[in-house]
Amino acid sequence: MVVDGRGNAYVNSIDFDMMAGAPYVPGSVALVTPGGAVRQVADGLAFPNGMAVTADNSTLIVAESYGHSLAAFDIDADGGLSGRRVWADLGDGTPDGICLDAAGAVWYADVPRKRCVRVAEGGRALQTVELDRGGFACTLGGPDGTTLFVVAAEWGDGPEPVPAGTGQVLSTEVAVPAAGWP
């Protein structure tokens, strides 16, 4: 979920029970307005995961984990989404949680590749932070907005894919501060 600067909440759903072994189906994004109205604003997403909104409230970026890409949508005046496009093809990257920086790049956490990657629109990797476990989410914060915080944990194929006690919050300093939402 991400909330934009106008108070609109965008909530994604993978739309299948992955942990129970249900077959894959494309996911969706719903909009919850400040007044409480709810409606679906996007569908056909390949496992929608992390989301971010640009600082000018004009664009929603969605991590498509199964699509190995970041999708972008124009945000309409009523909070609806239009103009779907591939913001970045990530090759073998599997994006989970994402955040934006002031240069217009996206950081994405990557569970199977055990890293966080900063990419430009189009998909060119600008910086990579290697991890010793899967990266589930990342955000920029701290006093100057230049601390990259990463939620990381081991990931496996067993009945409990995230073994107890393996979660950590990691941090490192980066050059470009946060922008947008989250």
PDB file of C-alpha atoms in Angstrom:
ATOM      1  CA  MET A   1       0.000   0.000   0.000  1.00  0.00           C
ATOM      2  CA  VAL A   2       1.082   3.559  -0.639  1.00  0.00           C
ATOM      3  CA  VAL A   3      -0.685   6.837   0.156  1.00  0.00           C
ATOM      4  CA  ASP A   4      -0.105   9.796  -2.171  1.00  0.00           C
ATOM      5  CA  GLY A   5       0.134  13.468  -1.247  1.00  0.00           C
ATOM      6  CA  ARG A   6      -3.635  13.924  -1.752  1.00  0.00           C
ATOM      7  CA  GLY A   7      -4.572  11.191   0.720  1.00  0.00           C
ATOM      8  CA  ASN A   8      -5.445   8.541  -1.885  1.00  0.00           C
ATOM      9  CA  ALA A   9      -4.416   5.050  -0.777  1.00  0.00           C
ATOM     10  CA  TYR A  10      -3.386   2.515  -3.437  1.00  0.00           C
ATOM     11  CA  VAL A  11      -3.642  -1.079  -2.245  1.00  0.00           C
ATOM     12  CA  ASN A  12      -2.307  -3.953  -4.306  1.00  0.00           C
ATOM     13  CA  SER A  13      -3.329  -7.596  -4.259  1.00  0.00           C
ATOM     14  CA  ILE A  14      -1.604 -10.579  -5.837  1.00  0.00           C
ATOM     15  CA  ASP A  15      -5.113 -12.126  -6.116  1.00  0.00           C
ATOM     16  CA  PHE A  16      -4.077 -15.744  -5.407  1.00  0.00           C
ATOM     17  CA  ASP A  17      -2.925 -17.672  -2.334  1.00  0.00           C
ATOM     18  CA  MET A  18       0.724 -18.250  -3.185  1.00  0.00           C
ATOM     19  CA  MET A  19       1.538 -19.791   0.211  1.00  0.00           C
ATOM     20  CA  ALA A  20      -1.208 -22.423  -0.215  1.00  0.00           C
ATOM     21  CA  GLY A  21       0.100 -23.359  -3.664  1.00  0.00           C
ATOM     22  CA  ALA A  22      -2.826 -21.838  -5.563  1.00  0.00           C
ATOM     23  CA  PRO A  23      -2.231 -21.350  -9.283  1.00  0.00           C
ATOM     24  CA  TYR A  24      -0.982 -17.939 -10.371  1.00  0.00           C
ATOM     25  CA  VAL A  25      -3.457 -15.338 -11.582  1.00  0.00           C
ATOM     26  CA  PRO A  26      -2.646 -11.687 -12.367  1.00  0.00           C
ATOM     27  CA  GLY A  27      -3.108  -9.150  -9.579  1.00  0.00           C
ATOM     28  CA  SER A  28      -4.729  -5.765  -9.167  1.00  0.00           C
ATOM     29  CA  VAL A  29      -4.583  -2.345  -7.519  1.00  0.00           C
ATOM     30  CA  ALA A  30      -7.506  -0.723  -5.696  1.00  0.00           C
ATOM     31  CA  LEU A  31      -7.915   2.946  -4.818  1.00  0.00           C
ATOM     32  CA  VAL A  32      -9.304   4.059  -1.461  1.00  0.00           C
ATOM     33  CA  THR A  33     -10.122   7.785  -1.570  1.00  0.00           C
ATOM     34  CA  PRO A  34      -9.930  10.100   1.452  1.00  0.00           C
ATOM     35  CA  GLY A  35     -13.746   9.966   1.528  1.00  0.00           C
ATOM     36  CA  GLY A  36     -13.718   6.173   1.809  1.00  0.00           C
ATOM     37  CA  ALA A  37     -14.791   5.212  -1.729  1.00  0.00           C
ATOM     38  CA  VAL A  38     -13.090   2.059  -3.020  1.00  0.00           C
ATOM     39  CA  ARG A  39     -12.641   0.942  -6.618  1.00  0.00           C
ATOM     40  CA  GLN A  40     -10.273  -1.168  -8.657  1.00  0.00           C
ATOM     41  CA  VAL A  41      -7.993   1.015 -10.783  1.00  0.00           C
ATOM     42  CA  ALA A  42      -5.619  -1.527 -12.366  1.00  0.00           C
ATOM     43  CA  ASP A  43      -5.537  -5.240 -13.132  1.00  0.00           C
ATOM     44  CA  GLY A  44      -3.455  -7.754 -15.051  1.00  0.00           C
ATOM     45  CA  LEU A  45      -0.339  -7.120 -12.934  1.00  0.00           C
ATOM     46  CA  ALA A  46       2.277  -9.865 -12.629  1.00  0.00           C
ATOM     47  CA  PHE A  47       2.378 -10.196  -8.799  1.00  0.00           C
ATOM     48  CA  PRO A  48       2.095  -6.519  -7.821  1.00  0.00           C
ATOM     49  CA  ASN A  49       4.309  -5.819  -4.870  1.00  0.00           C
ATOM     50  CA  GLY A  50       5.912  -2.565  -3.717  1.00  0.00           C
ATOM     51  CA  MET A  51       4.468   0.747  -4.894  1.00  0.00           C
ATOM     52  CA  ALA A  52       5.602   4.376  -4.871  1.00  0.00           C
ATOM     53  CA  VAL A  53       4.159   7.708  -5.988  1.00  0.00           C
ATOM     54  CA  THR A  54       6.282  10.471  -7.495  1.00  0.00           C
ATOM     55  CA  ALA A  55       6.692  13.701  -5.530  1.00  0.00           C
ATOM     56  CA  ASP A  56       4.398  15.598  -7.921  1.00  0.00           C
ATOM     57  CA  ASN A  57       1.608  13.000  -7.420  1.00  0.00           C
ATOM     58  CA  SER A  58       1.522  12.337 -11.166  1.00  0.00           C
ATOM     59  CA  THR A  59       2.787   8.755 -11.380  1.00  0.00           C
ATOM     60  CA  LEU A  60       2.274   5.479  -9.508  1.00  0.00           C
ATOM     61  CA  ILE A  61       5.076   2.941  -9.944  1.00  0.00           C
ATOM     62  CA  VAL A  62       4.310  -0.713  -9.171  1.00  0.00           C
ATOM     63  CA  ALA A  63       6.866  -3.494  -8.706  1.00  0.00           C
ATOM     64  CA  GLU A  64       5.765  -6.540 -10.718  1.00  0.00           C
ATOM     65  CA  SER A  65       7.719  -9.355  -9.080  1.00  0.00           C
ATOM     66  CA  TYR A  66       6.721 -12.068 -11.571  1.00  0.00           C
ATOM     67  CA  GLY A  67       7.115  -9.624 -14.472  1.00  0.00           C
ATOM     68  CA  HIS A  68      10.687  -8.669 -13.487  1.00  0.00           C
ATOM     69  CA  SER A  69       9.748  -5.063 -14.143  1.00  0.00           C
ATOM     70  CA  LEU A  70       8.412  -1.820 -12.768  1.00  0.00           C
ATOM     71  CA  ALA A  71       5.114  -0.626 -14.241  1.00  0.00           C
ATOM     72  CA  ALA A  72       4.089   3.033 -14.249  1.00  0.00           C
ATOM     73  CA  PHE A  73       0.652   4.615 -14.411  1.00  0.00           C
ATOM     74  CA  ASP A  74      -0.437   8.202 -14.796  1.00  0.00           C
ATOM     75  CA  ILE A  75      -2.552   9.262 -11.812  1.00  0.00           C
ATOM     76  CA  ASP A  76      -5.733  10.958 -12.980  1.00  0.00           C
ATOM     77  CA  ALA A  77      -7.371  13.895 -11.164  1.00  0.00           C
ATOM     78  CA  ASP A  78      -9.892  11.510  -9.534  1.00  0.00           C
ATOM     79  CA  GLY A  79      -7.121   9.139  -8.383  1.00  0.00           C
ATOM     80  CA  GLY A  80      -7.745   6.659 -11.189  1.00  0.00           C
ATOM     81  CA  LEU A  81      -4.869   5.218 -13.193  1.00  0.00           C
ATOM     82  CA  SER A  82      -4.218   5.401 -16.926  1.00  0.00           C
ATOM     83  CA  GLY A  83      -1.355   5.223 -19.405  1.00  0.00           C
ATOM     84  CA  ARG A  84       0.104   1.941 -18.161  1.00  0.00           C
ATOM     85  CA  ARG A  85       3.665   1.389 -19.360  1.00  0.00           C
ATOM     86  CA  VAL A  86       6.863  -0.448 -18.469  1.00  0.00           C
ATOM     87  CA  TRP A  87       8.913   2.012 -16.426  1.00  0.00           C
ATOM     88  CA  ALA A  88      11.875  -0.363 -16.167  1.00  0.00           C
ATOM     89  CA  ASP A  89      12.665  -3.828 -17.498  1.00  0.00           C
ATOM     90  CA  LEU A  90      14.778  -5.381 -14.740  1.00  0.00           C
ATOM     91  CA  GLY A  91      16.107  -8.419 -16.596  1.00  0.00           C
ATOM     92  CA  ASP A  92      16.574 -11.058 -13.884  1.00  0.00           C
ATOM     93  CA  GLY A  93      15.609  -8.618 -11.116  1.00  0.00           C
ATOM     94  CA  THR A  94      12.640  -9.571  -8.945  1.00  0.00           C
ATOM     95  CA  PRO A  95      11.346  -6.358  -7.364  1.00  0.00           C
ATOM     96  CA  ASP A  96       9.587  -6.413  -4.024  1.00  0.00           C
ATOM     97  CA  GLY A  97       9.392  -3.221  -1.920  1.00  0.00           C
ATOM     98  CA  ILE A  98      10.411   0.015  -3.675  1.00  0.00           C
ATOM     99  CA  CYS A  99      11.064   3.695  -3.018  1.00  0.00           C
ATOM    100  CA  LEU A 100      11.929   6.788  -5.052  1.00  0.00           C
ATOM    101  CA  ASP A 101      14.804   9.229  -4.817  1.00  0.00           C
ATOM    102  CA  ALA A 102      15.129  12.916  -5.721  1.00  0.00           C
ATOM    103  CA  ALA A 103      16.908  12.103  -9.010  1.00  0.00           C
ATOM    104  CA  GLY A 104      13.864  10.169 -10.211  1.00  0.00           C
ATOM    105  CA  ALA A 105      15.423   6.735  -9.727  1.00  0.00           C
ATOM    106  CA  VAL A 106      13.768   3.777  -8.009  1.00  0.00           C
ATOM    107  CA  TRP A 107      15.384   1.555  -5.395  1.00  0.00           C
ATOM    108  CA  TYR A 108      13.981  -1.983  -5.342  1.00  0.00           C
ATOM    109  CA  ALA A 109      14.557  -4.807  -2.876  1.00  0.00           C
ATOM    110  CA  ASP A 110      15.145  -8.235  -4.429  1.00  0.00           C
ATOM    111  CA  VAL A 111      14.534 -11.377  -2.353  1.00  0.00           C
ATOM    112  CA  PRO A 112      16.034 -14.126  -4.578  1.00  0.00           C
ATOM    113  CA  ARG A 113      19.027 -12.047  -5.712  1.00  0.00           C
ATOM    114  CA  LYS A 114      19.784 -10.834  -2.142  1.00  0.00           C
ATOM    115  CA  ARG A 115      20.235  -7.189  -3.031  1.00  0.00           C
ATOM    116  CA  CYS A 116      18.777  -3.714  -3.379  1.00  0.00           C
ATOM    117  CA  VAL A 117      19.214  -2.018  -6.727  1.00  0.00           C
ATOM    118  CA  ARG A 118      18.821   1.611  -7.780  1.00  0.00           C
ATOM    119  CA  VAL A 119      17.563   1.880 -11.363  1.00  0.00           C
ATOM    120  CA  ALA A 120      16.830   4.669 -13.799  1.00  0.00           C
ATOM    121  CA  GLU A 121      13.719   4.754 -15.944  1.00  0.00           C
ATOM    122  CA  GLY A 122      14.288   2.137 -18.638  1.00  0.00           C
ATOM    123  CA  GLY A 123      16.046  -0.240 -16.253  1.00  0.00           C
ATOM    124  CA  ARG A 124      19.723   0.778 -16.238  1.00  0.00           C
ATOM    125  CA  ALA A 125      21.220  -0.206 -12.874  1.00  0.00           C
ATOM    126  CA  LEU A 126      22.818   2.782 -11.160  1.00  0.00           C
ATOM    127  CA  GLN A 127      23.876   1.216  -7.857  1.00  0.00           C
ATOM    128  CA  THR A 128      23.625  -2.157  -6.146  1.00  0.00           C
ATOM    129  CA  VAL A 129      23.796  -2.945  -2.447  1.00  0.00           C
ATOM    130  CA  GLU A 130      24.552  -6.647  -1.935  1.00  0.00           C
ATOM    131  CA  LEU A 131      22.884  -8.391   1.023  1.00  0.00           C
ATOM    132  CA  ASP A 132      23.542 -11.682   2.801  1.00  0.00           C
ATOM    133  CA  ARG A 133      19.805 -12.543   2.712  1.00  0.00           C
ATOM    134  CA  GLY A 134      16.752 -11.586   0.679  1.00  0.00           C
ATOM    135  CA  GLY A 135      15.716  -7.942   0.473  1.00  0.00           C
ATOM    136  CA  PHE A 136      11.947  -7.614   1.023  1.00  0.00           C
ATOM    137  CA  ALA A 137      11.488  -3.847   1.261  1.00  0.00           C
ATOM    138  CA  CYS A 138      13.508  -0.673   1.175  1.00  0.00           C
ATOM    139  CA  THR A 139      12.940   2.992   1.893  1.00  0.00           C
ATOM    140  CA  LEU A 140      14.997   6.145   2.162  1.00  0.00           C
ATOM    141  CA  GLY A 141      14.916   8.101   5.394  1.00  0.00           C
ATOM    142  CA  GLY A 142      17.032   9.464   8.202  1.00  0.00           C
ATOM    143  CA  PRO A 143      17.804  13.132   8.918  1.00  0.00           C
ATOM    144  CA  ASP A 144      18.853  13.915   5.321  1.00  0.00           C
ATOM    145  CA  GLY A 145      16.744  11.279   3.561  1.00  0.00           C
ATOM    146  CA  THR A 146      19.926   9.516   2.444  1.00  0.00           C
ATOM    147  CA  THR A 147      19.789   6.445   4.670  1.00  0.00           C
ATOM    148  CA  LEU A 148      18.633   3.394   2.726  1.00  0.00           C
ATOM    149  CA  PHE A 149      16.785   1.114   5.146  1.00  0.00           C
ATOM    150  CA  VAL A 150      16.273  -2.492   4.034  1.00  0.00           C
ATOM    151  CA  VAL A 151      14.052  -5.159   5.574  1.00  0.00           C
ATOM    152  CA  ALA A 152      15.857  -8.433   4.884  1.00  0.00           C
ATOM    153  CA  ALA A 153      15.451 -12.090   5.868  1.00  0.00           C
ATOM    154  CA  GLU A 154      16.455 -15.537   4.733  1.00  0.00           C
ATOM    155  CA  TRP A 155      14.062 -17.133   2.243  1.00  0.00           C
ATOM    156  CA  GLY A 156      13.564 -20.834   1.642  1.00  0.00           C
ATOM    157  CA  ASP A 157      11.223 -23.399   0.130  1.00  0.00           C
ATOM    158  CA  GLY A 158      10.072 -25.103   3.339  1.00  0.00           C
ATOM    159  CA  PRO A 159       6.759 -24.852   5.154  1.00  0.00           C
ATOM    160  CA  GLU A 160       7.992 -21.607   6.734  1.00  0.00           C
ATOM    161  CA  PRO A 161       9.784 -19.816   3.883  1.00  0.00           C
ATOM    162  CA  VAL A 162      11.124 -17.117   6.225  1.00  0.00           C
ATOM    163  CA  PRO A 163      12.892 -18.945   9.055  1.00  0.00           C
ATOM    164  CA  ALA A 164      12.266 -17.434  12.484  1.00  0.00           C
ATOM    165  CA  GLY A 165      14.992 -15.144  13.739  1.00  0.00           C
ATOM    166  CA  THR A 166      16.458 -14.347  10.307  1.00  0.00           C
ATOM    167  CA  GLY A 167      14.829 -10.936   9.811  1.00  0.00           C
ATOM    168  CA  GLN A 168      16.919  -7.791  10.042  1.00  0.00           C
ATOM    169  CA  VAL A 169      16.626  -4.104   9.299  1.00  0.00           C
ATOM    170  CA  LEU A 170      19.821  -3.034   7.562  1.00  0.00           C
ATOM    171  CA  SER A 171      20.941   0.459   6.624  1.00  0.00           C
ATOM    172  CA  THR A 172      23.533   2.171   4.496  1.00  0.00           C
ATOM    173  CA  GLU A 173      24.132   5.748   3.409  1.00  0.00           C
ATOM    174  CA  VAL A 174      23.507   6.720  -0.224  1.00  0.00           C
ATOM    175  CA  ALA A 175      24.096   9.933  -2.141  1.00  0.00           C
ATOM    176  CA  VAL A 176      20.615  10.884  -3.366  1.00  0.00           C
ATOM    177  CA  PRO A 177      17.832  11.630  -0.843  1.00  0.00           C
ATOM    178  CA  ALA A 178      14.253  10.408  -0.757  1.00  0.00           C
ATOM    179  CA  ALA A 179      11.422  11.890  -2.796  1.00  0.00           C
ATOM    180  CA  GLY A 180       7.760  11.056  -3.276  1.00  0.00           C
ATOM    181  CA  TRP A 181       5.790   8.505  -1.311  1.00  0.00           C
ATOM    182  CA  PRO A 182       6.572   6.376   0.633  1.00  0.00           C
TER     183      PRO A 182
END
